[in-house]
Amino acid sequence: MVDVERETGELWIARNAQSINGICRRLGDSLLHSEVPYRVRGASVLKYLLLAILAGVFAITAAAQDLSCDRGDREVRALHFTGNHEFTSSTLAATVVTLPSSLAGLPVIGERRCLDPVEFVRDVQRLETLHRRRGFPDVKIDTIVRTLRRGVIDITFTIREGIPMRVSALRITTLGTPSDVTVAERLATDFPLQTGGLFDRGALEAGRDTLVRRMRNMGWPQAEVLIAYTTSTSSRTSDVHVTMVPGTRAKLGRIAILVDTTTTGGRRVSDATIRRTMALRTGDWFSARAIIDAQRSLYQTDAFQRVDLQPDSAQPPGDSTVNLTVRLVEGDRWAARGGFGWATLDCFRMEGSLTDRDFLPFAQRLELTARVSKIGIGAPLDGARALCQGQARADPYSRTLNYYTAMTIRQPLRARQSRVPTLTVFSSTLSEYRAFLRRAPIGGALSLTNPLQSRYPSTLSYQLELGRTEAEPAFFCAVFNACDTDARNFLQRNTRLAALEYSLVRERVNNPLRPSAGSTVRLSVRHASTLIGSDKSQQFNRGTGDATWYHSLIGGATLLLHIRGGMVFAGGTQPTLDGFIPPQERLYAGGPTTVRGFRQNELGPAVYIVDRYRTVLSGGQVFYRADSGSITERVVPTGGNTLVVGNVEVQVPSPVAPRLLQLALFTDAGRLWNRVSGTQTGALVDDGPAIKITPGLGVRIVSPFGAIRVDLGYNPYQLASGAAYYNAPLQAGVAPLYCVSPSNTLAIRTATTPAAPALQDAGACPATFRPLRSVGFLRRLNPSIWIGQAF
């Protein structure tokens, strides 16, 4: 049997005695001068429309497949496949409609599924079709239904694949001039079907589509590929013949631009800007991909409501020149948007933006952006503290209004241009929960997308800002050994920070809002030094990365695996230390995006502010020391320079509203610590705690802007030991900070000035204080809420 197929469906011939060449001779010029290539856009639209209709029919059919259990139905407890070698059991399970109950039908977290006799018969046909297209024409599918108990069954599909049909000969020929043949045949070097391999009709059709697409992108707008195969049932072999028919190679001719200004009343974007954005020039070889890229580039300027590029329909078939007509409808020049919300740590927050889509002559965009948070608790908008969550009220840095304002000039993406510059000028005041407050009165950033021409999205940015970081005196004393007022003032002065950062993202997920398969990888490297304009005290090197994998499981469940790591190296100087890492560049962990058993930023090193201490007399000296009765007023996370976090999570559809709700079981593990240089040898000393593991459960609620994640993590650990400090009241204009860690050896001396506070000897405050923690089960549960993908 010989089957000859055309991609467009205009030629469907089956004859036993004719070859491909003979058919082509019969077709003659009618094949070589087909008008199909001149309907590239229309054909694509029709193809996608048909796919959309089929998808809709499939969705309606799937919705109509009722696998729920009614009285008298038999529940499918397990589904097995035996004898399968070509396809994995998971692939076969994704092909059939019959599925077992999830989590063995457990109440609340499981879902019962029962047998649909009609779909069960169709499942056999589905499996047979799948194997026959792959090259197993003699496949036999048997079923075994075993009753476990009344109303509960176990189903096994027994597969006998039979002798596979293999490709005995594969010929790929090209019709056309010698130069066309030379160029076209290079496009077929990686044809998916090979001699000796399985006769996979799916691979054969995919190879044909690839060849057509490649030729139409290389200058042949009329390119077609004909496939024919002869099968022998006795020898289980197939002789395959692929004929490439390029047609006439063509170049772009006249490119006409027609702009509809009915709604705008006048032209804003010039023809020169439109042509520059499209990057299509008269004399270029015709390329269907280049035309699609040009249309995408015009849409991405956001200056047009409608973009239509297509060849002129009046051109004669076989013409070596293709004229294009570009029809555009300009959109509104201005766009504004805003939002208002409430969050656990931000209290009320607002954001807004104003965009000018044609700010400069070449369609550059001007974006004005503003974000404000801590409304209700942060001065001067602090009049609604009662409406803010307790964590926000306990954060000293939430008492200042957080804001970010920016003006951005963005170059729109153009065809054949991957490096796109963006310039931003900003001012901000932003805080990290219980850690620090960062004020940047003025700053700027210049970024460039895909600077290294990588296949993955990447950004190179340079940021320069003048700002300062405010933190608890205990933070600076414990982390940077800056315990006196002068040293702390030095660290909190306005300094110049210049940082060069390169980030790369590879995202391959099936659904960006609710992924169930694929992976996401993010890498970032950040450098600051005097060589690029940074202050001497603002030098460091930082590298971070994380990766997430999603795997679909049986019953609609999803397995999520995530790892994150980071390291920071000090490179600058400050009054008392060899190396200084700015607080905002240190690493923090704990909370809904890392280890959920810990509260925000409370995994890893921390110092404690206590409410009291006791005076101890030893060896004729006086010491201030906290004891077990001291109450911790505040936990101050100090961050670290080394981070490792891992997460494992299983999400299953809820038995109630499974398309809206998912239940999650997770286990998080993490460690955050400081690598400390020895003062004598310079060796690295590990001063961090062991890895902490916290299990938990949660709920995922589907929303238009991403999943709403509500988690409850269990933390079985005591709080980490750290240095303890006491903030003494103001005395003679001085508010002293005393180290009160148990067993500290920093003696207290009486001040020489009357009414002045007592003085404490200089030295390191030991991390010997461990706050008491309640042993109740409920008090070890840590709730958290997050919107969107946390990893």
Tab-separated table of N, CA, C and O in Angstrom, residues 150-212:
chain	number	residue	atom	x	y	z
A	150	ARG	N	-17.155	-6.272	47.725
A	150	ARG	CA	-18.377	-5.806	47.091
A	150	ARG	C	-18.257	-4.322	46.730
A	150	ARG	O	-18.004	-3.475	47.595
A	151	GLY	N	-18.428	-4.034	45.440
A	151	GLY	CA	-18.408	-2.660	44.967
A	151	GLY	C	-17.022	-2.086	44.761
A	151	GLY	O	-16.893	-0.912	44.398
A	152	VAL	N	-15.952	-2.892	44.942
A	152	VAL	CA	-14.572	-2.412	44.777
A	152	VAL	C	-13.831	-3.371	43.866
A	152	VAL	O	-13.828	-4.585	44.098
A	153	ILE	N	-13.201	-2.819	42.805
A	153	ILE	CA	-12.540	-3.665	41.807
A	153	ILE	C	-11.111	-3.193	41.579
A	153	ILE	O	-10.721	-2.081	41.930
A	154	ASP	N	-10.349	-4.096	40.965
A	154	ASP	CA	-8.963	-3.851	40.563
A	154	ASP	C	-8.881	-4.154	39.078
A	154	ASP	O	-9.298	-5.223	38.637
A	155	ILE	N	-8.344	-3.223	38.272
A	155	ILE	CA	-8.317	-3.372	36.807
A	155	ILE	C	-6.877	-3.511	36.335
A	155	ILE	O	-5.991	-2.758	36.771
A	156	THR	N	-6.647	-4.465	35.428
A	156	THR	CA	-5.338	-4.661	34.821
A	156	THR	C	-5.489	-4.684	33.311
A	156	THR	O	-6.317	-5.435	32.778
A	157	PHE	N	-4.724	-3.854	32.620
A	157	PHE	CA	-4.638	-3.893	31.159
A	157	PHE	C	-3.426	-4.750	30.793
A	157	PHE	O	-2.287	-4.390	31.113
A	158	THR	N	-3.675	-5.860	30.124
A	158	THR	CA	-2.595	-6.744	29.677
A	158	THR	C	-2.286	-6.438	28.222
A	158	THR	O	-3.159	-6.534	27.350
A	159	ILE	N	-1.037	-6.092	27.957
A	159	ILE	CA	-0.642	-5.629	26.632
A	159	ILE	C	0.307	-6.640	26.000
A	159	ILE	O	1.331	-7.012	26.590
A	160	ARG	N	-0.061	-7.105	24.802
A	160	ARG	CA	0.837	-7.931	23.976
A	160	ARG	C	1.186	-7.095	22.750
A	160	ARG	O	0.373	-6.952	21.826
A	161	GLU	N	2.377	-6.523	22.784
A	161	GLU	CA	2.758	-5.574	21.739
A	161	GLU	C	2.936	-6.226	20.380
A	161	GLU	O	2.699	-5.610	19.343
A	162	GLY	N	3.362	-7.486	20.323
A	162	GLY	CA	3.581	-8.155	19.050
A	162	GLY	C	4.889	-7.726	18.400
A	162	GLY	O	5.697	-6.988	18.960
A	163	ILE	N	5.082	-8.188	17.173
A	163	ILE	CA	6.318	-7.874	16.446
A	163	ILE	C	6.212	-6.457	15.897
A	163	ILE	O	5.252	-6.116	15.207
A	164	PRO	N	7.181	-5.595	16.210
A	164	PRO	CA	7.092	-4.208	15.717
A	164	PRO	C	7.403	-4.116	14.229
A	164	PRO	O	8.118	-4.939	13.664
A	165	MET	N	6.829	-3.116	13.592
A	165	MET	CA	7.129	-2.826	12.192
A	165	MET	C	8.273	-1.822	12.148
A	165	MET	O	8.216	-0.782	12.809
A	166	ARG	N	9.301	-2.143	11.363
A	166	ARG	CA	10.480	-1.295	11.307
A	166	ARG	C	10.689	-0.739	9.906
A	166	ARG	O	10.162	-1.257	8.917
A	167	VAL	N	11.451	0.342	9.852
A	167	VAL	CA	11.730	1.015	8.583
A	167	VAL	C	12.850	0.264	7.886
A	167	VAL	O	13.990	0.224	8.376
A	168	SER	N	12.555	-0.312	6.739
A	168	SER	CA	13.574	-1.048	5.974
A	168	SER	C	14.372	-0.119	5.070
A	168	SER	O	15.548	-0.372	4.787
A	169	ALA	N	13.754	0.959	4.608
A	169	ALA	CA	14.453	1.909	3.739
A	169	ALA	C	13.812	3.281	3.909
A	169	ALA	O	12.587	3.392	4.011
A	170	LEU	N	14.645	4.298	3.937
A	170	LEU	CA	14.173	5.678	4.045
A	170	LEU	C	14.871	6.504	2.978
A	170	LEU	O	16.100	6.616	2.956
A	171	ARG	N	14.086	7.061	2.078
A	171	ARG	CA	14.637	7.911	1.013
A	171	ARG	C	14.039	9.309	1.136
A	171	ARG	O	12.832	9.472	1.241
A	172	ILE	N	14.938	10.295	1.122
A	172	ILE	CA	14.521	11.699	1.167
A	172	ILE	C	15.084	12.371	-0.072
A	172	ILE	O	16.304	12.474	-0.250
A	173	THR	N	14.215	12.787	-0.977
A	173	THR	CA	14.628	13.429	-2.228
A	173	THR	C	14.049	14.837	-2.297
A	173	THR	O	13.085	15.166	-1.613
A	174	THR	N	14.664	15.655	-3.156
A	174	THR	CA	14.246	17.049	-3.319
A	174	THR	C	14.053	17.353	-4.777
A	174	THR	O	14.914	17.027	-5.620
A	175	LEU	N	12.954	17.984	-5.142
A	175	LEU	CA	12.677	18.434	-6.494
A	175	LEU	C	13.009	19.909	-6.607
A	175	LEU	O	12.640	20.698	-5.741
A	176	GLY	N	13.721	20.305	-7.634
A	176	GLY	CA	14.065	21.715	-7.802
A	176	GLY	C	15.416	21.876	-8.457
A	176	GLY	O	16.049	20.906	-8.933
A	177	THR	N	15.890	23.100	-8.492
A	177	THR	CA	17.188	23.402	-9.093
A	177	THR	C	18.301	22.828	-8.209
A	177	THR	O	18.097	22.592	-7.022
A	178	PRO	N	19.508	22.620	-8.787
A	178	PRO	CA	20.610	22.065	-7.968
A	178	PRO	C	20.928	22.896	-6.729
A	178	PRO	O	21.206	22.345	-5.670
A	179	SER	N	20.890	24.227	-6.859
A	179	SER	CA	21.185	25.060	-5.684
A	179	SER	C	20.102	24.901	-4.621
A	179	SER	O	20.400	24.849	-3.424
A	180	ASP	N	18.842	24.814	-5.066
A	180	ASP	CA	17.761	24.604	-4.100
A	180	ASP	C	17.890	23.248	-3.421
A	180	ASP	O	17.645	23.117	-2.212
A	181	VAL	N	18.258	22.234	-4.204
A	181	VAL	CA	18.403	20.896	-3.651
A	181	VAL	C	19.495	20.869	-2.581
A	181	VAL	O	19.344	20.278	-1.517
A	182	THR	N	20.609	21.560	-2.858
A	182	THR	CA	21.725	21.577	-1.905
A	182	THR	C	21.312	22.187	-0.569
A	182	THR	O	21.623	21.674	0.505
A	183	VAL	N	20.597	23.331	-0.649
A	183	VAL	CA	20.185	24.014	0.579
A	183	VAL	C	19.104	23.215	1.297
A	183	VAL	O	19.154	23.042	2.521
A	184	ALA	N	18.130	22.712	0.553
A	184	ALA	CA	16.991	22.035	1.171
A	184	ALA	C	17.386	20.719	1.828
A	184	ALA	O	16.874	20.363	2.894
A	185	GLU	N	18.309	19.966	1.212
A	185	GLU	CA	18.652	18.668	1.770
A	185	GLU	C	19.378	18.782	3.104
A	185	GLU	O	19.338	17.860	3.919
A	186	ARG	N	20.031	19.924	3.339
A	186	ARG	CA	20.679	20.113	4.640
A	186	ARG	C	19.655	20.231	5.765
A	186	ARG	O	19.976	20.010	6.939
A	187	LEU	N	18.431	20.582	5.423
A	187	LEU	CA	17.387	20.725	6.439
A	187	LEU	C	16.860	19.392	6.933
A	187	LEU	O	16.156	19.340	7.936
A	188	ALA	N	17.183	18.289	6.240
A	188	ALA	CA	16.623	16.975	6.572
A	188	ALA	C	17.627	16.066	7.254
A	188	ALA	O	17.407	14.861	7.350
A	189	THR	N	18.742	16.622	7.729
A	189	THR	CA	19.779	15.774	8.322
A	189	THR	C	19.331	15.107	9.622
A	189	THR	O	19.853	14.057	9.983
A	190	ASP	N	18.391	15.703	10.329
A	190	ASP	CA	17.959	15.137	11.615
A	190	ASP	C	16.519	14.624	11.541
A	190	ASP	O	15.769	14.741	12.515
A	191	PHE	N	16.131	14.060	10.404
A	191	PHE	CA	14.771	13.549	10.252
A	191	PHE	C	14.513	12.503	11.321
A	191	PHE	O	15.351	11.620	11.578
A	192	PRO	N	13.368	12.577	12.041
A	192	PRO	CA	13.160	11.708	13.209
A	192	PRO	C	13.031	10.232	12.891
A	192	PRO	O	13.246	9.397	13.777
A	193	LEU	N	12.680	9.863	11.650
A	193	LEU	CA	12.564	8.460	11.279
A	193	LEU	C	13.894	7.994	10.700
A	193	LEU	O	14.483	8.690	9.869
A	194	GLN	N	14.380	6.838	11.131
A	194	GLN	CA	15.657	6.325	10.673
A	194	GLN	C	15.514	4.872	10.239
A	194	GLN	O	14.658	4.137	10.737
A	195	THR	N	16.387	4.453	9.302
A	195	THR	CA	16.384	3.077	8.834
A	195	THR	C	16.712	2.133	9.983
A	195	THR	O	17.677	2.339	10.727
A	196	GLY	N	15.903	1.105	10.137
A	196	GLY	CA	16.080	0.149	11.219
A	196	GLY	C	15.274	0.490	12.453
A	196	GLY	O	15.126	-0.352	13.345
A	197	GLY	N	14.756	1.707	12.522
A	197	GLY	CA	13.963	2.103	13.668
A	197	GLY	C	12.504	1.734	13.504
A	197	GLY	O	12.076	1.197	12.478
A	198	LEU	N	11.712	2.023	14.543
A	198	LEU	CA	10.284	1.739	14.491
A	198	LEU	C	9.606	2.605	13.439
A	198	LEU	O	9.974	3.777	13.246
A	199	PHE	N	8.613	2.034	12.784
A	199	PHE	CA	7.828	2.810	11.826
A	199	PHE	C	6.767	3.584	12.612
A	199	PHE	O	5.648	3.131	12.810
A	200	ASP	N	7.167	4.735	13.062
A	200	ASP	CA	6.337	5.591	13.915
A	200	ASP	C	5.679	6.640	13.016
A	200	ASP	O	6.333	7.569	12.542
A	201	ARG	N	4.368	6.485	12.804
A	201	ARG	CA	3.687	7.433	11.926
A	201	ARG	C	3.608	8.829	12.536
A	201	ARG	O	3.600	9.831	11.827
A	202	GLY	N	3.551	8.895	13.866
A	202	GLY	CA	3.579	10.200	14.505
A	202	GLY	C	4.882	10.922	14.249
A	202	GLY	O	4.906	12.130	13.952
A	203	ALA	N	6.005	10.210	14.337
A	203	ALA	CA	7.306	10.809	14.048
A	203	ALA	C	7.422	11.178	12.577
A	203	ALA	O	8.031	12.204	12.233
A	204	LEU	N	6.834	10.368	11.686
A	204	LEU	CA	6.875	10.669	10.259
A	204	LEU	C	6.129	11.966	9.944
A	204	LEU	O	6.627	12.826	9.210
A	205	GLU	N	4.961	12.134	10.518
A	205	GLU	CA	4.192	13.355	10.279
A	205	GLU	C	4.864	14.571	10.920
A	205	GLU	O	4.868	15.660	10.338
A	206	ALA	N	5.453	14.375	12.099
A	206	ALA	CA	6.160	15.489	12.737
A	206	ALA	C	7.374	15.904	11.915
A	206	ALA	O	7.664	17.102	11.776
A	207	GLY	N	8.096	14.917	11.336
A	207	GLY	CA	9.236	15.250	10.480
A	207	GLY	C	8.817	15.998	9.231
A	207	GLY	O	9.505	16.931	8.792
A	208	ARG	N	7.680	15.607	8.653
A	208	ARG	CA	7.179	16.326	7.484
A	208	ARG	C	6.844	17.772	7.838
A	208	ARG	O	7.239	18.703	7.119
A	209	ASP	N	6.144	17.990	8.948
A	209	ASP	CA	5.796	19.349	9.355
A	209	ASP	C	7.044	20.190	9.618
A	209	ASP	O	7.089	21.377	9.290
A	210	THR	N	8.054	19.573	10.207
A	210	THR	CA	9.297	20.309	10.476
A	210	THR	C	9.981	20.731	9.190
A	210	THR	O	10.473	21.867	9.073
A	211	LEU	N	10.034	19.847	8.203
A	211	LEU	CA	10.663	20.193	6.933
A	211	LEU	C	9.914	21.322	6.226
A	211	LEU	O	10.529	22.236	5.664
A	212	VAL	N	8.587	21.262	6.239
A	212	VAL	CA	7.800	22.338	5.620
A	212	VAL	C	8.089	23.662	6.306
A	212	VAL	O	8.322	24.692	5.660
